[in-house]
mmCIF file of C-alpha atoms in Angstrom:
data_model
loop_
_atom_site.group_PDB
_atom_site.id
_atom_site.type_symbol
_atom_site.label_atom_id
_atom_site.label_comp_id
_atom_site.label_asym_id
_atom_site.label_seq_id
_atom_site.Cartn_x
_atom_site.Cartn_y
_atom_site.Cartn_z
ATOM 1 C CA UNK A 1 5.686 103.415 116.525
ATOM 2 C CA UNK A 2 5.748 106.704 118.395
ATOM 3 C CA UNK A 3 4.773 109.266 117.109
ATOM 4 C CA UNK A 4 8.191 111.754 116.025
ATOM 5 C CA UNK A 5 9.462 114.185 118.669
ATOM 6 C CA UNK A 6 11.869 116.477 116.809
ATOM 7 C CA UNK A 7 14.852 114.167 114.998
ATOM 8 C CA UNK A 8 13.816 111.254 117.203
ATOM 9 C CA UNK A 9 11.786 109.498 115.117
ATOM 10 C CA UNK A 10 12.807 105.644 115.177
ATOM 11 C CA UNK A 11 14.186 103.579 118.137
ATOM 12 C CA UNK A 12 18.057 103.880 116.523
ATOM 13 C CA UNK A 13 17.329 107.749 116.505
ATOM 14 C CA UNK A 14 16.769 107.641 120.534
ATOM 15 C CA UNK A 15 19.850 105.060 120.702
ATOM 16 C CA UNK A 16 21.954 107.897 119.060
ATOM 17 C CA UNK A 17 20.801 109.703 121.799
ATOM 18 C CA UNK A 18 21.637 107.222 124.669
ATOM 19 C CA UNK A 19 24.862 107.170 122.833
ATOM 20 C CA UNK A 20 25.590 111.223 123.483
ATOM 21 C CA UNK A 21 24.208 110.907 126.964
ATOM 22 C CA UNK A 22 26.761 108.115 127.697
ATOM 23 C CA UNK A 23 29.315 110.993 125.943
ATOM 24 C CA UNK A 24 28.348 113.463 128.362
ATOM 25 C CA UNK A 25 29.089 110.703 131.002
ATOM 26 C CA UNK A 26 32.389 110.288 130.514
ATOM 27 C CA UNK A 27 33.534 113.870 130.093
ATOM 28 C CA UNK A 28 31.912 115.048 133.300
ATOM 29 C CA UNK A 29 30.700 111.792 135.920
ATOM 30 C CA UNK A 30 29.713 114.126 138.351
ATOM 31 C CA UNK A 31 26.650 115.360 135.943
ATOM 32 C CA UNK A 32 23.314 114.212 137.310
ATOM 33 C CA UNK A 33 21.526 116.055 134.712
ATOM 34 C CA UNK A 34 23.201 113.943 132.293
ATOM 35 C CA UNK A 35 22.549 110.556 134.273
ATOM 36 C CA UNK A 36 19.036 111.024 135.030
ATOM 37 C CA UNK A 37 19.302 112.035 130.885
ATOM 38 C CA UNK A 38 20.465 108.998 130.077
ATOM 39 C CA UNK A 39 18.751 106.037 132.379
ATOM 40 C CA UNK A 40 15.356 107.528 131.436
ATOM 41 C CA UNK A 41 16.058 107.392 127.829
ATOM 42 C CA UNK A 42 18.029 103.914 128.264
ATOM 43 C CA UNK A 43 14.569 102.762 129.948
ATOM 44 C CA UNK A 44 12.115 104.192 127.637
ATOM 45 C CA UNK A 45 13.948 102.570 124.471
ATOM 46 C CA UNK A 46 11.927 99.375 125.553
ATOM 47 C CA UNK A 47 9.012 101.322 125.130
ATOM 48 C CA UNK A 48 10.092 102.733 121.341
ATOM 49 C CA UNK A 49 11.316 99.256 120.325
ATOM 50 C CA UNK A 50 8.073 97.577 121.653
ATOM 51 C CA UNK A 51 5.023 100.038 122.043
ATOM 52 C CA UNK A 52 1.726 100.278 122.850
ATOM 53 C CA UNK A 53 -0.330 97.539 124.304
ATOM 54 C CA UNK A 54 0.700 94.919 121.536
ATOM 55 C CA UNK A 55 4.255 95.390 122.755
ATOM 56 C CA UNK A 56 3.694 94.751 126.355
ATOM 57 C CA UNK A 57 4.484 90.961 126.475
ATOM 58 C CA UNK A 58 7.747 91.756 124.722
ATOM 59 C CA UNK A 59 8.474 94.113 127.073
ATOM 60 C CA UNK A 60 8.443 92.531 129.748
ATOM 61 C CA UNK A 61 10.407 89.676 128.447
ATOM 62 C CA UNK A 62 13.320 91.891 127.300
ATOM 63 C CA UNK A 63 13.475 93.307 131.024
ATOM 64 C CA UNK A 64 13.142 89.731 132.580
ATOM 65 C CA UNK A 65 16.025 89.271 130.349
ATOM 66 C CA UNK A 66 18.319 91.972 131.778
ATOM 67 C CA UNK A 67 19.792 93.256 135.063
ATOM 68 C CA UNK A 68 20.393 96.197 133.030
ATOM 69 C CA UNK A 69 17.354 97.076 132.532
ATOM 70 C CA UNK A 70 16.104 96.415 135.750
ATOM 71 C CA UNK A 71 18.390 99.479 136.844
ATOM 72 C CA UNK A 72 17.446 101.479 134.023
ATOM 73 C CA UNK A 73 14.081 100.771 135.461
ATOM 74 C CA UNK A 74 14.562 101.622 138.685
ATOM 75 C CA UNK A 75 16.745 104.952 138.468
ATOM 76 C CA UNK A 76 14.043 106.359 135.872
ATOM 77 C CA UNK A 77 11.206 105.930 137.980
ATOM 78 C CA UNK A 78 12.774 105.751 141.262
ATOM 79 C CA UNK A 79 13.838 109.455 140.395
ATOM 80 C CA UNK A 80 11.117 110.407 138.634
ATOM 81 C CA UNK A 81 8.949 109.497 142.261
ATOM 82 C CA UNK A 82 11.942 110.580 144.554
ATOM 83 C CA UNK A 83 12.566 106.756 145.592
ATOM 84 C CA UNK A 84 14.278 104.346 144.826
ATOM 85 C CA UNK A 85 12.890 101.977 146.796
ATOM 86 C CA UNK A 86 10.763 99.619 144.842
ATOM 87 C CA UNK A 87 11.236 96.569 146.039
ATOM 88 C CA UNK A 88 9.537 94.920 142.605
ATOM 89 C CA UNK A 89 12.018 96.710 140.148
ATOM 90 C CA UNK A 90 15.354 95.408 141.699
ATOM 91 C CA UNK A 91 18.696 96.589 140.661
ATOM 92 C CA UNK A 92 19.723 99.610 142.589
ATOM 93 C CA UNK A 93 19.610 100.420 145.730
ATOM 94 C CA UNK A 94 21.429 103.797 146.742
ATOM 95 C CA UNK A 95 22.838 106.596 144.691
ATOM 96 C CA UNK A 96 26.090 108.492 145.769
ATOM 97 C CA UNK A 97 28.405 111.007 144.556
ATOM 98 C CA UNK A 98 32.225 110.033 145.327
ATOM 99 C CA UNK A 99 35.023 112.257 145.081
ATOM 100 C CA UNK A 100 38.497 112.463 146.842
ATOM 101 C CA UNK A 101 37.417 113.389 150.524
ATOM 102 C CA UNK A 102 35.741 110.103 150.456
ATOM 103 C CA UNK A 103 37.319 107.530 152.273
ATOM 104 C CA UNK A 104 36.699 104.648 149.484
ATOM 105 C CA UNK A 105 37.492 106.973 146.714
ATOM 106 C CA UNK A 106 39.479 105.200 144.295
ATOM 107 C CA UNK A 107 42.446 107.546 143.454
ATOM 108 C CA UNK A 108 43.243 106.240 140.141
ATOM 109 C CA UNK A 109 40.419 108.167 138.969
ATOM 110 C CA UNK A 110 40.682 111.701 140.539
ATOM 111 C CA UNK A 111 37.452 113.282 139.950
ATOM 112 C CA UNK A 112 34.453 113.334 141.610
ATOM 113 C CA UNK A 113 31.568 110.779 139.975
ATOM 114 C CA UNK A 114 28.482 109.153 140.447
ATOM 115 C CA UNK A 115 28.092 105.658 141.857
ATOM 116 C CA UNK A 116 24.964 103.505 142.302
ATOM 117 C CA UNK A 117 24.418 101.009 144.754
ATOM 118 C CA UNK A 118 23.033 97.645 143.640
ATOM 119 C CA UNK A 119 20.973 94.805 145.062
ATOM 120 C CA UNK A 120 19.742 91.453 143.945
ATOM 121 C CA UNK A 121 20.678 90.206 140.594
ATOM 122 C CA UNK A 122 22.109 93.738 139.363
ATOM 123 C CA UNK A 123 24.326 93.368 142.235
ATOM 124 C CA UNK A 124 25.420 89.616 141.564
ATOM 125 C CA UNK A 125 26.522 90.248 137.839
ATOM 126 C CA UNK A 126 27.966 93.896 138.318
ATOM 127 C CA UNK A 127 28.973 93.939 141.765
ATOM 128 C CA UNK A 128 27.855 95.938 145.272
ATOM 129 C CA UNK A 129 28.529 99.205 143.565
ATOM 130 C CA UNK A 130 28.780 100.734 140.032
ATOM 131 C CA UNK A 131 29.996 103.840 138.499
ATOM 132 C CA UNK A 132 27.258 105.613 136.771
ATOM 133 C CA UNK A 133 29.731 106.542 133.786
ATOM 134 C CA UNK A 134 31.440 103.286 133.675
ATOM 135 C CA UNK A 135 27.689 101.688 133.822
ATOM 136 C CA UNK A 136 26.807 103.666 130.854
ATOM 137 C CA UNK A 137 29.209 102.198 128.431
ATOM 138 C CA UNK A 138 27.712 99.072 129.446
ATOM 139 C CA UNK A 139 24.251 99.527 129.223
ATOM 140 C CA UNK A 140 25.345 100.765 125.125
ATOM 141 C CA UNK A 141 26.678 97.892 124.358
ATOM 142 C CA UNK A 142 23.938 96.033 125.340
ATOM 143 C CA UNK A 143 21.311 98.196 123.384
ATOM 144 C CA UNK A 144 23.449 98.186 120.514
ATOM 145 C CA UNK A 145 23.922 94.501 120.395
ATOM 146 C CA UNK A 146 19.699 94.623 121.310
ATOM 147 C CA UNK A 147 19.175 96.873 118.060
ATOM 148 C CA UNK A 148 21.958 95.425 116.246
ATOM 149 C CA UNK A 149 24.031 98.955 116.031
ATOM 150 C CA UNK A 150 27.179 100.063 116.392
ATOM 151 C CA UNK A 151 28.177 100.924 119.747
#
């Protein structure tokens, strides 16, 4: 177990915090301080739930299990090396901001957001693109089903 940093002690304690990150999401999908926020902490609660060396095979296994992991992957490194463009990691492809000028900008939603762009098997379960916010909700669920939380 890691050691504590603050209040985040356990891995439920950094799911609370995916959880307000995902918050922050859908009151303002424009927020790429929020979104970087939340796909690094989404990807590093692999590393809480199964650390160190003795955790690695589970690891591993958990992201073999999930596309959405493989994006969590991807954005939090890909950003955190200015690329996303690790072949290896899968999952996304592009990011994008959208907003009304844009000719594909979906109108039923009228603000301006942030969309990723997905390849390989991220792209065959969740489609060619994604909305970051709507993506979030998503990727909740699944932890919380993972660590057997509420949502």
């Amino acid at each position: 177990m890691p050691e504590a940093w603050f209040e985040l002690k356990t891995p439920g304690d950094l799911f609370a915090k995916l959880r307000a990150d995902c918050e922050r999401l859908q009151l303002e999908p424009a927020d790429s301080h929020a979104a970087f926020d939340f796909f690094v902490t989404a990807w590093h609660l692999v590393d809480w739930l199964h650390p160190g060396d003795a955790g690695k095979v589970a690891r591993e296994a958990l992201v073999n299990r999930s596309p959405l992991l493989s994006m969590c992957r991807r954005v939090a490194n890909g950003v955190k090396h200015f690329e996303l463009g690790d072949p290896r990691t899968g999952g996304v492809s592009e990011t994008a901001v959208e907003g009304p000028f844009d000719r594909t900008f979906d109108f039923s939603f009228d603000r301006v957001r942030l969309v990723l762009h997905l390849d390989g098997a991220a792209r065959d379960a969740y489609g060619e693109t994604v909305q970051v916010s709507e993506l979030a909700r998503t990727i909740v669920a699944w932890w919380a089903a993972e660590l057997q939380l509420e949502p």
